[in-house]
Coordinates of C-alpha atoms in Angstrom, one line a residue:
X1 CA -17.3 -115.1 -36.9
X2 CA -19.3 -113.4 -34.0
X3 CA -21.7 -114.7 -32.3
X4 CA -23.9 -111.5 -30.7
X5 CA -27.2 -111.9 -29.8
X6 CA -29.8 -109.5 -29.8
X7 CA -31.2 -109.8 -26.3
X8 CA -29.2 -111.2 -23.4
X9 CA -31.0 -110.7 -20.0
X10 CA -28.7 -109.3 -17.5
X11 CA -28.8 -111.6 -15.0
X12 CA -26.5 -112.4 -11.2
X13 CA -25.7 -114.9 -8.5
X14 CA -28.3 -112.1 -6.7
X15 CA -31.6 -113.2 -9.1
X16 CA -30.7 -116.9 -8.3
X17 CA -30.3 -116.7 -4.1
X18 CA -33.9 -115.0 -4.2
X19 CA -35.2 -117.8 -6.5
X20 CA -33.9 -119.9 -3.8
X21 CA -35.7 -117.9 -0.9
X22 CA -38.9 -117.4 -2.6
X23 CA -39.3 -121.4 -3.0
X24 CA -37.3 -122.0 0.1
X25 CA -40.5 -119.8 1.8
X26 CA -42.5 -121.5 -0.5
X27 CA -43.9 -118.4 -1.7
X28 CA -44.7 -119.0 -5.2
X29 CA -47.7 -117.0 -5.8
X30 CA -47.9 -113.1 -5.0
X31 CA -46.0 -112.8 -2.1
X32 CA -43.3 -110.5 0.0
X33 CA -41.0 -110.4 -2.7
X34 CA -44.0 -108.9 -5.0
X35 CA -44.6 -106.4 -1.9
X36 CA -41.1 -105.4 -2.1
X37 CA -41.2 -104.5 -5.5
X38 CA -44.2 -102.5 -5.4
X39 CA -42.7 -100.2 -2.5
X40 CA -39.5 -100.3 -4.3
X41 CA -40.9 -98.9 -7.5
X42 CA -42.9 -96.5 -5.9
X43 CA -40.0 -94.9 -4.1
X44 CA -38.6 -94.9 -7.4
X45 CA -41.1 -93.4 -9.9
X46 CA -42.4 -91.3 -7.0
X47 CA -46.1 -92.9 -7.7
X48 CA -48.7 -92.6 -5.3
X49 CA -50.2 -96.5 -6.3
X50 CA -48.7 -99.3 -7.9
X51 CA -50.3 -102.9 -9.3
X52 CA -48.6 -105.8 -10.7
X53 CA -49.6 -107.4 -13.9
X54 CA -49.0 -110.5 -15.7
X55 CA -46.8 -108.4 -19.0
X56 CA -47.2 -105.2 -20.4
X57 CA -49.7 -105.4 -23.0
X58 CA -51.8 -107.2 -20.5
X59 CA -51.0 -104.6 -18.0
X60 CA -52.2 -101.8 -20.6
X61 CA -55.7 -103.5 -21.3
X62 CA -55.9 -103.7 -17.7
X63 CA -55.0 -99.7 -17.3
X64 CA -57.6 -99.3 -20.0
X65 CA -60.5 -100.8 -18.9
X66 CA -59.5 -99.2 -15.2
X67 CA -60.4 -95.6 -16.9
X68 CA -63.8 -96.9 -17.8
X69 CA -63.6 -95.1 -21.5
X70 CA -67.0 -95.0 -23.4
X71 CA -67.3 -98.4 -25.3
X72 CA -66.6 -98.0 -29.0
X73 CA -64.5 -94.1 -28.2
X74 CA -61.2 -93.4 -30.0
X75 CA -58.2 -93.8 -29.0
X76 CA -54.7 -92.5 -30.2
X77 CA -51.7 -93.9 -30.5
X78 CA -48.5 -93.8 -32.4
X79 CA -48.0 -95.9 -35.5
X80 CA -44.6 -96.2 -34.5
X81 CA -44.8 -98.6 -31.8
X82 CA -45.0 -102.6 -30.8
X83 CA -48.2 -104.7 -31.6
X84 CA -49.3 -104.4 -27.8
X85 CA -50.1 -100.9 -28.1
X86 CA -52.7 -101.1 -31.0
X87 CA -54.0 -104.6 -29.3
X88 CA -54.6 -103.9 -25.7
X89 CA -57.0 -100.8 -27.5
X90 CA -58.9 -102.9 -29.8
X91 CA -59.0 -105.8 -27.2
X92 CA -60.4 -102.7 -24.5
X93 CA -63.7 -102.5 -27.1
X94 CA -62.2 -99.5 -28.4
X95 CA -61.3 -98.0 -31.3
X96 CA -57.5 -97.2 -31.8
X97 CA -56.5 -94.3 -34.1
X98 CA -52.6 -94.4 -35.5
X99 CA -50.8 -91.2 -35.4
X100 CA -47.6 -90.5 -37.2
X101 CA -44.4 -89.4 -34.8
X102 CA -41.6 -86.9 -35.5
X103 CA -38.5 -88.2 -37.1
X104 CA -36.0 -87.3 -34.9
X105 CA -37.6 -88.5 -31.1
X106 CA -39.7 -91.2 -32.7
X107 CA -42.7 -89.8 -30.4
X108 CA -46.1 -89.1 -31.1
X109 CA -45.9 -85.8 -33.2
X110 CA -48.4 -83.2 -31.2
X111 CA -49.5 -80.8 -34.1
X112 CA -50.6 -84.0 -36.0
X113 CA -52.1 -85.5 -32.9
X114 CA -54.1 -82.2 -32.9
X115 CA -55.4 -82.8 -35.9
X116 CA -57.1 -86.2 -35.1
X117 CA -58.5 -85.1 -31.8
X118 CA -62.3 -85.3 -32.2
X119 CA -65.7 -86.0 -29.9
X120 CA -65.2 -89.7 -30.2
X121 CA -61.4 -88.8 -28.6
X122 CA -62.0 -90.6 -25.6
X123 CA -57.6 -90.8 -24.3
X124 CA -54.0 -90.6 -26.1
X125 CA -51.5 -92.8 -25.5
X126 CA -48.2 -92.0 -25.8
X127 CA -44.9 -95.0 -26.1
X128 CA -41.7 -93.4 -24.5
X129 CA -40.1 -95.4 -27.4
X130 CA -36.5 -96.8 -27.1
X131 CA -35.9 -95.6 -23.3
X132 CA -36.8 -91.7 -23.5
X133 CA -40.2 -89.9 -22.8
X134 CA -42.7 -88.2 -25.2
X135 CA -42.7 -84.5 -24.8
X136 CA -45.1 -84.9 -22.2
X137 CA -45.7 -81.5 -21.3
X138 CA -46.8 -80.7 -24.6
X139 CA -49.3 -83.1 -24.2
X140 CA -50.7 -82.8 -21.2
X141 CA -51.3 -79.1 -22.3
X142 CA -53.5 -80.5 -25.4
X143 CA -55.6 -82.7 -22.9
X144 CA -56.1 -80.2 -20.4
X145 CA -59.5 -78.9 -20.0
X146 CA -61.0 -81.8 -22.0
X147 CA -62.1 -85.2 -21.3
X148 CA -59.2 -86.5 -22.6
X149 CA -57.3 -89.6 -20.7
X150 CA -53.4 -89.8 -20.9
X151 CA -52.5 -93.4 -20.8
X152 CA -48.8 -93.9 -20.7
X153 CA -47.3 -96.7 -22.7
X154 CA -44.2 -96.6 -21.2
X155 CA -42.9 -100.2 -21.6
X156 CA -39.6 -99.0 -22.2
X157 CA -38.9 -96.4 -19.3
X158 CA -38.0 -97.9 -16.5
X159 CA -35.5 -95.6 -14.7
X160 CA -36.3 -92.5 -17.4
X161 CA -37.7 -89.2 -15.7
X162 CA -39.0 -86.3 -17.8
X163 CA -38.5 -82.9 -16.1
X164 CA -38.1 -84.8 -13.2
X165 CA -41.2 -87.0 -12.9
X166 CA -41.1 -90.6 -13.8
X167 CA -42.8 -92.1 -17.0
X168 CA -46.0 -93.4 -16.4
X169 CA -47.0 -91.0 -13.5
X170 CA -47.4 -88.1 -15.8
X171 CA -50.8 -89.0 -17.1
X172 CA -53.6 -90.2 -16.0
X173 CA -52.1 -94.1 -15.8
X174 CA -48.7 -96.0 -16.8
X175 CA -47.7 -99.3 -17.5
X176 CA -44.1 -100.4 -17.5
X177 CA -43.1 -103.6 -19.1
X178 CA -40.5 -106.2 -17.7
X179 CA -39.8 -108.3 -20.7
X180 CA -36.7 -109.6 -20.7
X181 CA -35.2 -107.2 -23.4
X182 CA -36.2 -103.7 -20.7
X183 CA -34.2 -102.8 -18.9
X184 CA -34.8 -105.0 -15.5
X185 CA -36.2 -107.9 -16.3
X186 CA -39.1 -110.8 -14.5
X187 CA -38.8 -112.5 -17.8
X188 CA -42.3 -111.5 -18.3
X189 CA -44.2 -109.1 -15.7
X190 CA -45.7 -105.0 -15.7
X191 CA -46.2 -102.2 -13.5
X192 CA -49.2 -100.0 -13.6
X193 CA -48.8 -96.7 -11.9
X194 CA -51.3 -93.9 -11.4
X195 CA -51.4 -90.7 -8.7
X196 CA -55.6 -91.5 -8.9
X197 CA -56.8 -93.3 -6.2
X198 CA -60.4 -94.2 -7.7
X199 CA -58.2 -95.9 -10.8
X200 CA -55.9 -97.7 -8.5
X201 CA -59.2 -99.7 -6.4
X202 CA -60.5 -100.1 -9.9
X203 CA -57.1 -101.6 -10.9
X204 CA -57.4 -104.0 -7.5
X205 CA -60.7 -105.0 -8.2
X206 CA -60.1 -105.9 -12.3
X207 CA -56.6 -107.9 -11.9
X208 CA -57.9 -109.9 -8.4
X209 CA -61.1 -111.3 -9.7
X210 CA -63.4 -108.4 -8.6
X211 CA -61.9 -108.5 -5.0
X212 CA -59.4 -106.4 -3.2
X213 CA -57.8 -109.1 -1.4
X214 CA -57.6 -112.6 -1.8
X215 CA -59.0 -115.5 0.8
X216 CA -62.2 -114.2 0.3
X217 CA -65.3 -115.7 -1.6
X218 CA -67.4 -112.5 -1.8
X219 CA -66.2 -111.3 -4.9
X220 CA -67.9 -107.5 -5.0
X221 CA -67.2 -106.7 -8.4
X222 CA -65.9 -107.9 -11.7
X223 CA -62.7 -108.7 -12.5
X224 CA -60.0 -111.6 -13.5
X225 CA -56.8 -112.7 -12.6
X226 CA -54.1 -110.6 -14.0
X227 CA -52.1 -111.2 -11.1
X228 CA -48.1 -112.8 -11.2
X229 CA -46.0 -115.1 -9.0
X230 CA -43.5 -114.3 -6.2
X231 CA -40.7 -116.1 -8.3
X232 CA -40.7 -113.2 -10.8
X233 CA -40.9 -110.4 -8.1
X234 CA -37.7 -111.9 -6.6
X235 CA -36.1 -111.9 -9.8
X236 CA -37.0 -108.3 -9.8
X237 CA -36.0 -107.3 -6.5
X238 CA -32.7 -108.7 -7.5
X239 CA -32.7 -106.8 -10.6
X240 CA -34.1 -103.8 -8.8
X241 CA -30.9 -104.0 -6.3
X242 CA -28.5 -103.9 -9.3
X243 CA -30.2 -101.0 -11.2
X244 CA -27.7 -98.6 -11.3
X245 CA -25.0 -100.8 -12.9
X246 CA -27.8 -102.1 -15.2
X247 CA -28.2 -98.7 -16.4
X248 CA -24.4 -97.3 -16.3
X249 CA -24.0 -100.6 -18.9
X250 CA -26.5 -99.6 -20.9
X251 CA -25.4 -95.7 -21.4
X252 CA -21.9 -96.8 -21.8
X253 CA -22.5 -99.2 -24.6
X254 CA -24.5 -96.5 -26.0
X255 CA -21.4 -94.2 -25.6
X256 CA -19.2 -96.6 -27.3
X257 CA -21.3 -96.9 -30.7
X258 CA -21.8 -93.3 -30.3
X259 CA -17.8 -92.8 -30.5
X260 CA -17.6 -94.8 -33.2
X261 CA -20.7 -94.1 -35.2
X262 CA -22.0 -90.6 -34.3
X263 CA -20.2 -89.5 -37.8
X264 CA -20.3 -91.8 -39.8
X265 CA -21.5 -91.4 -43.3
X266 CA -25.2 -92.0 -44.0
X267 CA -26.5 -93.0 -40.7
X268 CA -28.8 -90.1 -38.6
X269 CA -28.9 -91.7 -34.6
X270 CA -32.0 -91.4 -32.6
X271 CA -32.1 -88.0 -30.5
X272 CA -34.0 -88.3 -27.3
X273 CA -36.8 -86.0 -26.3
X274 CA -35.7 -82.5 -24.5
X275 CA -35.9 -82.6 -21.2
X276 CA -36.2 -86.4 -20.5
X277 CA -33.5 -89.1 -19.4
X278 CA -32.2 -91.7 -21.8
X279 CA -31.5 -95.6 -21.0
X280 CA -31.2 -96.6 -24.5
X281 CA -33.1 -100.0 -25.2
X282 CA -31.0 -100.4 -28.3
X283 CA -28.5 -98.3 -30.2
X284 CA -31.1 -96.8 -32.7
X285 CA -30.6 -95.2 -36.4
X286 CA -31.5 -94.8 -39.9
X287 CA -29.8 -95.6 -43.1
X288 CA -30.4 -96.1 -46.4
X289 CA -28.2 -99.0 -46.9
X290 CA -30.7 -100.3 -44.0
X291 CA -30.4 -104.0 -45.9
X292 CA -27.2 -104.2 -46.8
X293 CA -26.1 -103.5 -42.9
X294 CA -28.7 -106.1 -42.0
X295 CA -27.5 -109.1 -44.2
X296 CA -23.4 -107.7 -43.6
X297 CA -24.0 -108.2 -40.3
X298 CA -26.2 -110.9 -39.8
X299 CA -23.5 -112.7 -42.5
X300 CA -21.0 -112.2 -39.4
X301 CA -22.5 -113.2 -36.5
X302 CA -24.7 -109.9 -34.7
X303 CA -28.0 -110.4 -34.3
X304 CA -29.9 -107.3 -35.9
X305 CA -33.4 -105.7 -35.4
X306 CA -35.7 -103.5 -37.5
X307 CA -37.9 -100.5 -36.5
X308 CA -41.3 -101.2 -35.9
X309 CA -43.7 -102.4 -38.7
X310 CA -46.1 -99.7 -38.6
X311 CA -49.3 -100.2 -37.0
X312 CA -51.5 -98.3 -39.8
X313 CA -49.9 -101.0 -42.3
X314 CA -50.8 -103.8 -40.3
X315 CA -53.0 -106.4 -42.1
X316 CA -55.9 -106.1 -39.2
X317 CA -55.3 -102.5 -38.6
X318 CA -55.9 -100.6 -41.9
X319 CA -59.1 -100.1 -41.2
X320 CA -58.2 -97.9 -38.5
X321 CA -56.0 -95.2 -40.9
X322 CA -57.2 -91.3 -40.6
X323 CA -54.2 -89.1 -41.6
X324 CA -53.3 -89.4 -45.3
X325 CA -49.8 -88.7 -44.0
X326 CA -48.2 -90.8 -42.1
X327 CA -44.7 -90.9 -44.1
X328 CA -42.4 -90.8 -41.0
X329 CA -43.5 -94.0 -40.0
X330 CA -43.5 -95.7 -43.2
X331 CA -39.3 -93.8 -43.5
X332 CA -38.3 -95.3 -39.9
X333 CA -39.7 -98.8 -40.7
X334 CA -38.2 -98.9 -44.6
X335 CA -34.6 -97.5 -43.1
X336 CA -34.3 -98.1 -38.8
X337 CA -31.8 -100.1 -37.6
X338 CA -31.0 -101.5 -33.8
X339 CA -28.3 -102.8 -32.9
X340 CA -27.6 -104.8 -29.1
X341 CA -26.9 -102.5 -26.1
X342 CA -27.4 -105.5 -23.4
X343 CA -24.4 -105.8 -20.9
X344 CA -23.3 -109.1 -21.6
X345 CA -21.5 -107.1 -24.4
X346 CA -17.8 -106.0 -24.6
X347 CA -16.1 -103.2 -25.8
X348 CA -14.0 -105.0 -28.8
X349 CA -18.0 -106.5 -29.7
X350 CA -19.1 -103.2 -30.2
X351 CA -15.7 -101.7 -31.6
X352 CA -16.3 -104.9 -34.1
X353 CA -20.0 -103.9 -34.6
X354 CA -19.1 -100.6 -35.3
X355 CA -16.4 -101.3 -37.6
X356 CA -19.3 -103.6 -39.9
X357 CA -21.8 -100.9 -40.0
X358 CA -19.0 -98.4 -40.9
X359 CA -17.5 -100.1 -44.0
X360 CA -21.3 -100.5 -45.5
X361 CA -22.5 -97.2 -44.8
X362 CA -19.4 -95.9 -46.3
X363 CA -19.0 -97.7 -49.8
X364 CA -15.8 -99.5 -47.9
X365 CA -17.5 -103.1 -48.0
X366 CA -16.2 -104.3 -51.1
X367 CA -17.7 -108.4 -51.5

């Protein structure tokens, strides 16, 4: 019997000495290690400005209320795609309005997002799903000459560049999500980048109770805290430091099941977007025999995961259905399967995982 979980944070002697530090220096609150992290991200993504949030669906409110949309304007967004997306929109006062994606990326589909564009339109927001971009240039090309904000959910693209610019600096704003299933983790934590300076003092102001620094009781505008503590930032730093290995892990776990599954009977992978990286935040595909792979190996130990329940099927969210069509969706949920990438696996786990998935997708499981 196996015993593979899902998620296992991949974690180093390195997260724990700058635990140490940060309370040594008792520096529990925003701090130097949360300053570090910042410039260390902006090297990275090659953003002009960078805040800190508490998680990533907080962090896309916050991005949303920073672009000051009309109160009550549409906004839209995949129906493929995490809870966060649909709530951060709806908890923004807006109104969010669910795409359908294409079946091969799992990205928003552009002709269809076309089609729903109208004067209540007031931004788009792509997910770079599973650790690739959207075709962003499409995209921006729709927006451009309109009204039209870009906000980038891009949660899951840490590390992934799309014609060589980061995602999340493409658009108009981007939030990244450090969860402990991303790829670097705080445990719980958010970037929000953006190349527009009025956005970033509008992002200081909302996540530092209407202030741009704190020690001071003259609070200029409005705003809350949406700020986190200098015990996750060291985490991250540490994280940060290790970030190639972290992904190198990651793409070679992804090689392995590829090896051993890229031709397999009755499974179609996931095939990132052209022209954008891939650190694959699980080892995605489709099957019909979705259930039987599920309980097979469940029944032995391996942790599984689903696609995404889609948002336009959500019992609060039906309301918010335009398209009569939104079958891809409905196909990935009904037949998507993930399986664990994390680097606390081995390669005879994932030769073992392989070797599950193959005998039910082949008609070889026989009890």
């Amino acid at each position: 019997m196996l015993n593979i979980k899902q998620v296992s944070p991949n974690m180093s002697q390195l997260e724990l000495d700058n635990l140490t530090r940060s309370i040594d220096q008792k520096w529990l609150t925003e701090g130097p290690f949360c300053e570090k992290f910042l410039n260390s991200s902006l090297a990275l993504t090659g953003a002009k400005y960078a805040v800190l949030a508490p998680n990533g669906t907080l962090g896309l409110y916050l991005a949303l209320l920073a672009l000051d949309l009309e109160p009550g304007s549409e906004v839209i967004v995949p129906s493929f795609t995490f809870y966060a997306s649909a709530m951060s929109v709806y908890f923004a006062g807006l109104v969010p309005v669910f795409v359908d994606v294409d079946p091969k990326t799992y990205n928003l589909d552009i002709e269809k997002t076309k089609d729903l564009i109208s004067s209540r339109t007031s931004a788009i927001m792509p997910v770079h799903i599973y650790g690739q971009s959207a075709d962003m240039d499409s995209l921006v090309s729709l927006c451009k000459g309109t009204n039209i904000k870009i906000i980038e959910d891009a949660a899951q693209g840490y590390g992934v560049f799309y014609k060589g610019r980061h995602t999340g600096t493409i658009g108009d704003v981007g939030v990244i999500s450090f969860f402990a299933d991303k790829t670097i983790t705080m445990g719980e934590g958010a970037l929000i980048l953006t190349n527009d300076e009025k956005i970033y003092e509008k992002l200081r102001l909302l996540r530092n109770q209407g202030r741009p620094n704190s020690g001071t009781f003259i609070h200029p505008s409005l705003g809350m805290n949406f700020r986190i503590t200098d015990l996750q930032a060291a985490v991250g730093c540490a994280q940060l430091e290790r970030l190639p290995d972290i992904i190198a892990s990651r793409l070679l776990n992804h090689k392995l099941y590829q090896n051993k599954l890229g031709e397999c009977e009755n499974l179609t992978l996931h095939q990132p977007t052209v022209g954008s990286d891939y650190i694959p935040f699980r080892f995605a595909f489709t099957s019909e025999h979705k259930e039987q792979i599920f309980n097979y190996l469940e029944s032995n130990g391996v942790q599984t995961r689903s696609f995404f329940y889609p948002m336009h099927m959500q019992p609060k969210l039906t309301q918010y259905r335009k398209s009569d069509d939104m079958s891809v969706s409905e196909k990935l949920f009904k037949t998507g399967v993930c399986l664990p990438i994390h680097g606390g696996l081995t390669n005879e786990q994932i030769d073992a995982i392989s070797s599950l998935v193959t005998e039910v997708s082949t008609g070889k499981l026989t009890s």
